[in-house]
Tab-separated table of C-alpha atoms in Angstrom:
chain	number	residue	atom	x	y	z
Q	1	MET	CA	-14.209	0.520	6.880
Q	2	ASN	CA	-13.400	2.997	9.660
Q	3	ARG	CA	-11.816	6.250	8.535
Q	4	PRO	CA	-10.448	7.796	11.742
Q	5	LEU	CA	-9.187	11.031	10.195
Q	6	GLN	CA	-12.430	11.654	8.379
Q	7	HIS	CA	-14.449	10.892	11.500
Q	8	LEU	CA	-12.463	13.368	13.600
Q	9	LYS	CA	-12.634	16.069	10.921
Q	10	ARG	CA	-16.376	15.555	10.566
Q	11	ASP	CA	-16.903	15.868	14.337
Q	12	LEU	CA	-14.690	18.960	14.581
Q	13	THR	CA	-16.512	20.609	11.696
Q	14	ARG	CA	-19.815	20.036	13.502
Q	15	ILE	CA	-18.360	21.542	16.683
Q	16	LEU	CA	-17.150	24.614	14.783
Q	17	ASP	CA	-20.540	25.021	13.091
Q	18	PHE	CA	-22.241	24.773	16.473
Q	19	LEU	CA	-19.900	27.300	18.121
Q	20	ASP	CA	-20.444	29.732	15.250
Q	21	GLN	CA	-24.211	29.736	15.778
Q	22	THR	CA	-25.793	32.635	17.654
Q	23	VAL	CA	-27.574	30.474	20.216
Q	24	PRO	CA	-27.516	30.721	24.011
Q	25	PHE	CA	-24.507	29.011	25.597
Q	26	SER	CA	-23.925	28.049	29.213
Q	27	PHE	CA	-20.474	29.682	28.985
Q	28	GLY	CA	-19.353	33.182	28.143
Q	29	ASP	CA	-17.785	34.714	25.068
Q	30	GLU	CA	-14.269	34.128	26.398
Q	31	GLU	CA	-14.861	30.396	26.878
Q	32	ARG	CA	-16.580	30.149	23.514
Q	33	GLY	CA	-13.623	31.875	21.857
Q	34	ARG	CA	-11.185	29.507	23.543
Q	35	LEU	CA	-13.104	26.445	22.326
Q	36	LEU	CA	-13.265	27.861	18.807
Q	37	GLY	CA	-9.519	28.423	18.804
Q	38	GLU	CA	-8.740	24.933	20.097
Q	39	ALA	CA	-11.054	23.254	17.596
Q	40	GLN	CA	-9.561	25.229	14.711
Q	41	GLU	CA	-6.035	24.350	15.845
Q	42	ILE	CA	-6.859	20.629	15.993
Q	43	LEU	CA	-8.520	20.805	12.582
Q	44	HIS	CA	-5.349	22.418	11.214
Q	45	LYS	CA	-3.255	19.614	12.725
Q	46	LEU	CA	-5.548	17.009	11.166
Q	47	ASP	CA	-5.194	18.694	7.777
Q	48	HIS	CA	-1.414	18.495	8.165
Q	49	LEU	CA	-1.619	14.878	9.294
Q	50	GLU	CA	-3.677	14.049	6.218
Q	51	GLU	CA	-0.645	14.966	4.106
Q	52	ASN	CA	1.177	11.920	5.493
Q	53	PHE	CA	1.188	8.878	3.259
Q	54	LEU	CA	1.258	5.149	3.665
Q	55	THR	CA	4.326	4.467	1.539
Q	56	MET	CA	4.087	1.074	-0.061
Q	57	GLY	CA	6.592	-0.643	-2.341
Q	58	LEU	CA	5.989	-3.511	-4.739
Q	59	LEU	CA	8.972	-5.730	-5.458
Q	60	GLY	CA	9.054	-8.704	-7.790
Q	61	GLY	CA	10.555	-10.309	-10.860
Q	62	THR	CA	9.791	-9.619	-14.491
Q	63	GLY	CA	6.220	-10.357	-15.562
Q	64	VAL	CA	4.626	-11.090	-12.168
Q	65	GLY	CA	1.903	-8.428	-12.617
Q	66	LYS	CA	2.926	-5.578	-10.296
Q	67	SER	CA	1.269	-2.949	-12.495
Q	68	THR	CA	-1.964	-4.955	-12.622
Q	69	LEU	CA	-1.869	-5.366	-8.845
Q	70	MET	CA	-1.532	-1.588	-8.377
Q	71	ASN	CA	-4.416	-0.960	-10.774
Q	72	ALA	CA	-6.557	-3.430	-8.851
Q	73	LEU	CA	-5.752	-1.693	-5.544
Q	74	ALA	CA	-6.624	1.678	-7.052
Q	75	GLY	CA	-9.774	0.366	-8.713
Q	76	SER	CA	-8.640	2.217	-11.824
Q	77	GLU	CA	-5.816	2.061	-14.349
Q	78	ILE	CA	-2.991	4.161	-12.951
Q	79	ALA	CA	-0.013	2.008	-13.981
Q	80	SER	CA	1.065	0.554	-17.289
Q	81	ALA	CA	4.083	-1.185	-18.764
Q	82	SER	CA	4.777	1.952	-20.833
Q	83	HIS	CA	5.666	3.855	-17.648
Q	84	ARG	CA	8.566	1.497	-17.103
Q	85	ARG	CA	10.071	2.101	-20.533
Q	86	PRO	CA	12.724	3.497	-20.815
Q	87	HIS	CA	13.098	3.731	-17.007
Q	88	THR	CA	13.762	0.080	-16.150
Q	89	ASP	CA	16.227	1.093	-13.420
Q	90	HIS	CA	13.976	3.777	-11.863
Q	91	ILE	CA	11.612	3.597	-8.935
Q	92	LEU	CA	8.192	4.721	-10.149
Q	93	ILE	CA	6.204	6.588	-7.497
Q	94	TYR	CA	2.450	6.821	-8.101
Q	95	ARG	CA	0.833	9.657	-6.157
Q	96	HIS	CA	-2.424	11.592	-6.198
Q	97	LYS	CA	-2.236	14.789	-8.267
Q	98	ASP	CA	-3.171	16.944	-5.267
Q	99	ALA	CA	-0.687	15.313	-2.900
Q	100	VAL	CA	2.645	17.007	-2.309
Q	101	LEU	CA	5.643	14.712	-2.438
Q	102	THR	CA	8.868	15.946	-0.902
Q	103	PRO	CA	11.578	13.304	-1.231
Q	104	ALA	CA	13.919	12.930	1.709
Q	105	PRO	CA	17.494	14.117	1.135
Q	106	GLU	CA	18.670	10.506	1.443
Q	107	LEU	CA	16.899	9.706	-1.853
Q	108	ASP	CA	19.029	12.088	-3.912
Q	109	GLY	CA	21.157	9.243	-5.255
Q	110	VAL	CA	18.206	7.019	-6.121
Q	111	PRO	CA	16.792	7.276	-9.661
Q	112	TRP	CA	13.048	7.806	-9.363
Q	113	ARG	CA	10.147	9.185	-11.344
Q	114	VAL	CA	6.730	10.436	-10.193
Q	115	ILE	CA	3.514	9.507	-12.014
Q	116	THR	CA	0.342	11.290	-10.906
Q	117	HIS	CA	-3.234	10.054	-10.865
Q	118	ASP	CA	-6.628	11.327	-9.673
Q	119	VAL	CA	-7.955	8.254	-7.838
Q	120	ASP	CA	-9.265	9.440	-4.467
Q	121	SER	CA	-9.449	5.942	-2.953
Q	122	ILE	CA	-5.636	5.889	-2.745
Q	123	ARG	CA	-5.131	9.607	-2.184
Q	124	ARG	CA	-3.072	8.986	0.963
Q	125	VAL	CA	-1.171	6.001	-0.386
Q	126	LEU	CA	2.112	6.253	-2.278
Q	127	LEU	CA	2.516	3.197	-4.499
Q	128	CYS	CA	6.168	2.640	-5.387
Q	129	ASP	CA	6.879	0.286	-8.259
Q	130	LEU	CA	10.412	-0.972	-7.680
Q	131	PRO	CA	12.635	-2.206	-10.523
Q	132	ASP	CA	12.386	-5.925	-11.267
Q	133	PHE	CA	14.781	-7.582	-8.827
Q	134	ASP	CA	15.955	-10.090	-11.439
Q	135	SER	CA	17.307	-7.254	-13.589
Q	136	LEU	CA	19.057	-5.340	-10.806
Q	137	ALA	CA	22.832	-5.150	-10.781
Q	138	GLY	CA	25.560	-2.993	-9.292
Q	139	ASP	CA	24.525	0.474	-8.168
Q	140	HIS	CA	20.867	-0.096	-9.093
Q	141	ARG	CA	20.623	-2.880	-6.540
Q	142	GLY	CA	22.090	-0.613	-3.861
Q	143	HIS	CA	19.688	2.184	-4.802
Q	144	VAL	CA	16.688	-0.051	-4.296
Q	145	LEU	CA	17.974	-1.416	-0.987
Q	146	ARG	CA	18.448	2.146	0.327
Q	147	PHE	CA	14.974	3.163	-0.810
Q	148	LEU	CA	13.345	0.228	1.003
Q	149	GLU	CA	14.212	1.831	4.356
Q	150	HIS	CA	11.651	4.572	3.631
Q	151	LEU	CA	8.717	2.215	3.065
Q	152	ASP	CA	5.942	1.474	5.539
Q	153	VAL	CA	4.980	-1.754	3.768
Q	154	LEU	CA	6.872	-3.898	1.274
Q	155	ILE	CA	4.830	-6.203	-0.945
Q	156	TRP	CA	6.747	-9.118	-2.414
Q	157	VAL	CA	5.018	-10.199	-5.626
Q	158	THR	CA	5.574	-13.455	-7.480
Q	159	SER	CA	3.535	-15.891	-9.565
Q	160	PRO	CA	3.010	-19.645	-9.986
Q	161	GLU	CA	5.735	-19.697	-12.655
Q	162	LYS	CA	8.281	-17.773	-10.565
Q	163	TYR	CA	7.850	-18.455	-6.859
Q	164	GLY	CA	10.673	-21.007	-7.026
Q	165	ASP	CA	13.195	-18.490	-8.397
Q	166	SER	CA	16.235	-18.627	-6.085
Q	167	ARG	CA	17.023	-14.963	-6.847
Q	168	PHE	CA	13.777	-13.968	-5.115
Q	169	TYR	CA	14.954	-15.532	-1.852
Q	170	GLU	CA	18.524	-14.257	-2.254
Q	171	PHE	CA	17.141	-10.713	-2.439
Q	172	LEU	CA	14.830	-11.379	0.504
Q	173	ARG	CA	17.837	-12.270	2.666
Q	174	VAL	CA	19.602	-8.926	2.085
Q	175	VAL	CA	16.643	-6.560	2.496
Q	176	PRO	CA	17.126	-4.320	5.591
Q	177	LYS	CA	13.484	-4.208	6.604
Q	178	ALA	CA	11.517	-5.670	9.507
Q	179	GLN	CA	9.595	-8.737	8.386
Q	180	GLN	CA	6.397	-7.625	10.107
Q	181	ASN	CA	6.182	-4.992	7.359
Q	182	PHE	CA	6.236	-7.619	4.584
Q	183	LEU	CA	3.250	-8.846	2.590
Q	184	PHE	CA	3.655	-11.696	0.120
Q	185	VAL	CA	1.487	-12.076	-2.973
Q	186	LEU	CA	1.319	-15.141	-5.192
Q	187	ASN	CA	-0.323	-13.350	-8.116
Q	188	LYS	CA	-1.704	-14.643	-11.427
Q	189	VAL	CA	-3.233	-17.780	-9.888
Q	190	ASP	CA	-5.903	-17.609	-12.598
Q	191	LEU	CA	-3.285	-19.363	-14.744
Q	192	LEU	CA	-3.790	-22.466	-12.614
Q	193	PHE	CA	-7.489	-22.572	-13.505
Q	194	MET	CA	-7.075	-22.602	-17.272
Q	195	GLY	CA	-8.245	-25.866	-18.829
Q	196	LYS	CA	-8.796	-27.601	-15.473
Q	197	ASP	CA	-11.831	-28.564	-13.461
Q	198	MET	CA	-12.425	-26.502	-10.343
Q	199	GLU	CA	-11.432	-29.201	-7.848
Q	200	ARG	CA	-8.074	-29.892	-9.468
Q	201	ALA	CA	-7.313	-26.184	-9.970
Q	202	CYS	CA	-8.067	-25.344	-6.335
Q	203	ARG	CA	-5.851	-28.219	-5.251
Q	204	ASP	CA	-3.007	-26.904	-7.440
Q	205	MET	CA	-3.478	-23.392	-6.058
Q	206	SER	CA	-3.340	-24.647	-2.476
Q	207	LEU	CA	-0.236	-26.702	-3.261
Q	208	ALA	CA	1.540	-23.710	-4.851
Q	209	ALA	CA	0.692	-21.505	-1.868
Q	210	ASP	CA	1.950	-24.146	0.581
Q	211	ARG	CA	5.225	-24.530	-1.301
Q	212	PHE	CA	5.701	-20.770	-1.478
Q	213	ARG	CA	5.073	-20.524	2.266
Q	214	GLU	CA	7.591	-23.308	2.903
Q	215	HIS	CA	10.238	-21.485	0.860
Q	216	LEU	CA	9.619	-18.314	2.882
Q	217	GLU	CA	9.831	-20.141	6.193
Q	218	GLU	CA	13.114	-21.699	5.088
Q	219	GLN	CA	14.417	-18.125	4.748
Q	220	GLY	CA	13.402	-17.342	8.319
Q	221	VAL	CA	10.078	-15.640	7.519
Q	222	SER	CA	7.833	-17.210	10.124
Q	223	GLU	CA	4.068	-17.083	9.555
Q	224	PRO	CA	4.271	-14.893	6.426
Q	225	ALA	CA	1.277	-12.737	5.523
Q	226	LEU	CA	0.545	-14.475	2.225
Q	227	TYR	CA	-2.272	-13.773	-0.251
Q	228	VAL	CA	-3.135	-15.682	-3.413
Q	229	PRO	CA	-5.034	-13.371	-5.791
Q	230	SER	CA	-5.583	-12.814	-9.468
Q	231	ALA	CA	-5.115	-9.073	-9.897
Q	232	ARG	CA	-6.059	-9.372	-13.563
Q	233	GLU	CA	-9.501	-10.754	-12.680
Q	234	ALA	CA	-9.896	-8.008	-10.043
Q	235	THR	CA	-9.457	-5.377	-12.765
Q	236	GLU	CA	-11.654	-7.038	-15.373
Q	237	SER	CA	-14.665	-8.727	-13.823
Q	238	TYR	CA	-17.097	-8.716	-10.930
Q	239	PRO	CA	-18.036	-10.642	-8.888
Q	240	LEU	CA	-14.679	-12.287	-8.387
Q	241	SER	CA	-14.202	-16.021	-8.390
Q	242	PRO	CA	-14.553	-17.529	-4.892
Q	243	TRP	CA	-10.910	-18.643	-4.902
Q	244	ASN	CA	-9.583	-15.132	-5.591
Q	245	GLN	CA	-8.066	-13.666	-2.406
Q	246	PHE	CA	-7.694	-10.141	-3.776
Q	247	PRO	CA	-10.433	-8.654	-1.515
Q	248	PHE	CA	-8.606	-9.936	1.583
Q	249	PHE	CA	-5.316	-8.535	0.305
Q	250	GLY	CA	-6.864	-5.135	-0.447
Q	251	ARG	CA	-8.501	-5.011	2.967
Q	252	HIS	CA	-5.146	-5.701	4.638
Q	253	VAL	CA	-3.467	-2.907	2.650
Q	254	PHE	CA	-6.044	-0.272	3.555
Q	255	GLN	CA	-6.043	-1.403	7.179
Q	256	GLN	CA	-2.324	-0.555	7.221
Q	257	ARG	CA	-3.187	2.936	6.018
Q	258	ASP	CA	-5.765	3.361	8.783
Q	259	ILE	CA	-3.315	2.035	11.387
Q	260	LYS	CA	-0.762	4.657	10.356
Q	261	GLU	CA	-3.438	7.356	10.606
Q	262	ILE	CA	-4.403	6.233	14.100
Q	263	ARG	CA	-0.757	6.235	15.202
Q	264	GLY	CA	-0.363	9.771	13.885
Q	265	ILE	CA	-3.509	10.919	15.672
Q	266	LYS	CA	-2.388	9.399	18.972
Q	267	SER	CA	1.209	10.632	18.727
Q	268	ALA	CA	-0.080	14.180	18.203
Q	269	ASN	CA	-2.566	13.775	21.096
Q	270	LEU	CA	-5.421	14.668	18.753
Q	271	ASP	CA	-7.832	11.977	19.904
C-alpha cells in the first residue's frame, strides 16, 4: 500500500542527509543553505500534517459487533464491551497514545470519552464508537447527529439478524452527511455458515446482502459501498474463509486515510 507521507518524509530526509555532507557541490554555500532551509521547512509541514487524522465513526444497533470490527481493523484488541459500561450514551474515541486530540469547540455539548491504544497501524485514524442507535433518545440522539458532521467516514454496521430493522433506515434518513462518505457493513455473516453446507450458506449470504442493498436503495442510497465480513473471524483465525470480505473492507478504509493524506499534501503545495 502506498504511504505518501512516509514516502515524502523519507525522500526529504535523504535530501537533508545529502546536503549535510561535506562533498563538492555545483552550487555555493548560499544556495546550499537555501535548499537546506526549504527542505527543513517542508519536513516541518509534513510533521504537522501527520497530526491530522482520518476520523471514522461506527454506527449500528445493539449487538452488531462494532467493537469486534474496530479490533479487526486495528489488528489488535483495542475495544471491548467494558468500555461502553457505564457510558452507553457517550461517544468513545479510540486514539493512539502519542496522538494529540483537541476536540472542536462545537463538541462541548457532546458526551464523549477517549480511550488510548498503542497500535501503530491506526496511528493516524480516530475510531469513534457511536452509541447504539436503537437506544438513542432525546438529547443523546441530537448529540450524535451533531458529532457526525465532524467525521470523514461513517460506517453503518448491521448483521443478518438486524439489517431489516426499520429504526436503522429511519436514522439513515435524518443523518446530515454526504452519502459518498458512507460505508455499509453487514457483519457477523459467519452466523449464516453455522450448520449449513457451503453452497447453501453462500447463497444465503448473497441473498442477505442483496436484500440489505435493496433496503438502502429504497432510502435513496444509490450504489452503496457494501461489505459482507465476519469481523470475529478476522480477529481469531488466519487465513480467512474465502467468503469473508473483511480484507476488502479494510483496504477501503485505509485507502480513505491515504486519500486524505494526499489531499493535505496537495492543498499545502508540498508535493
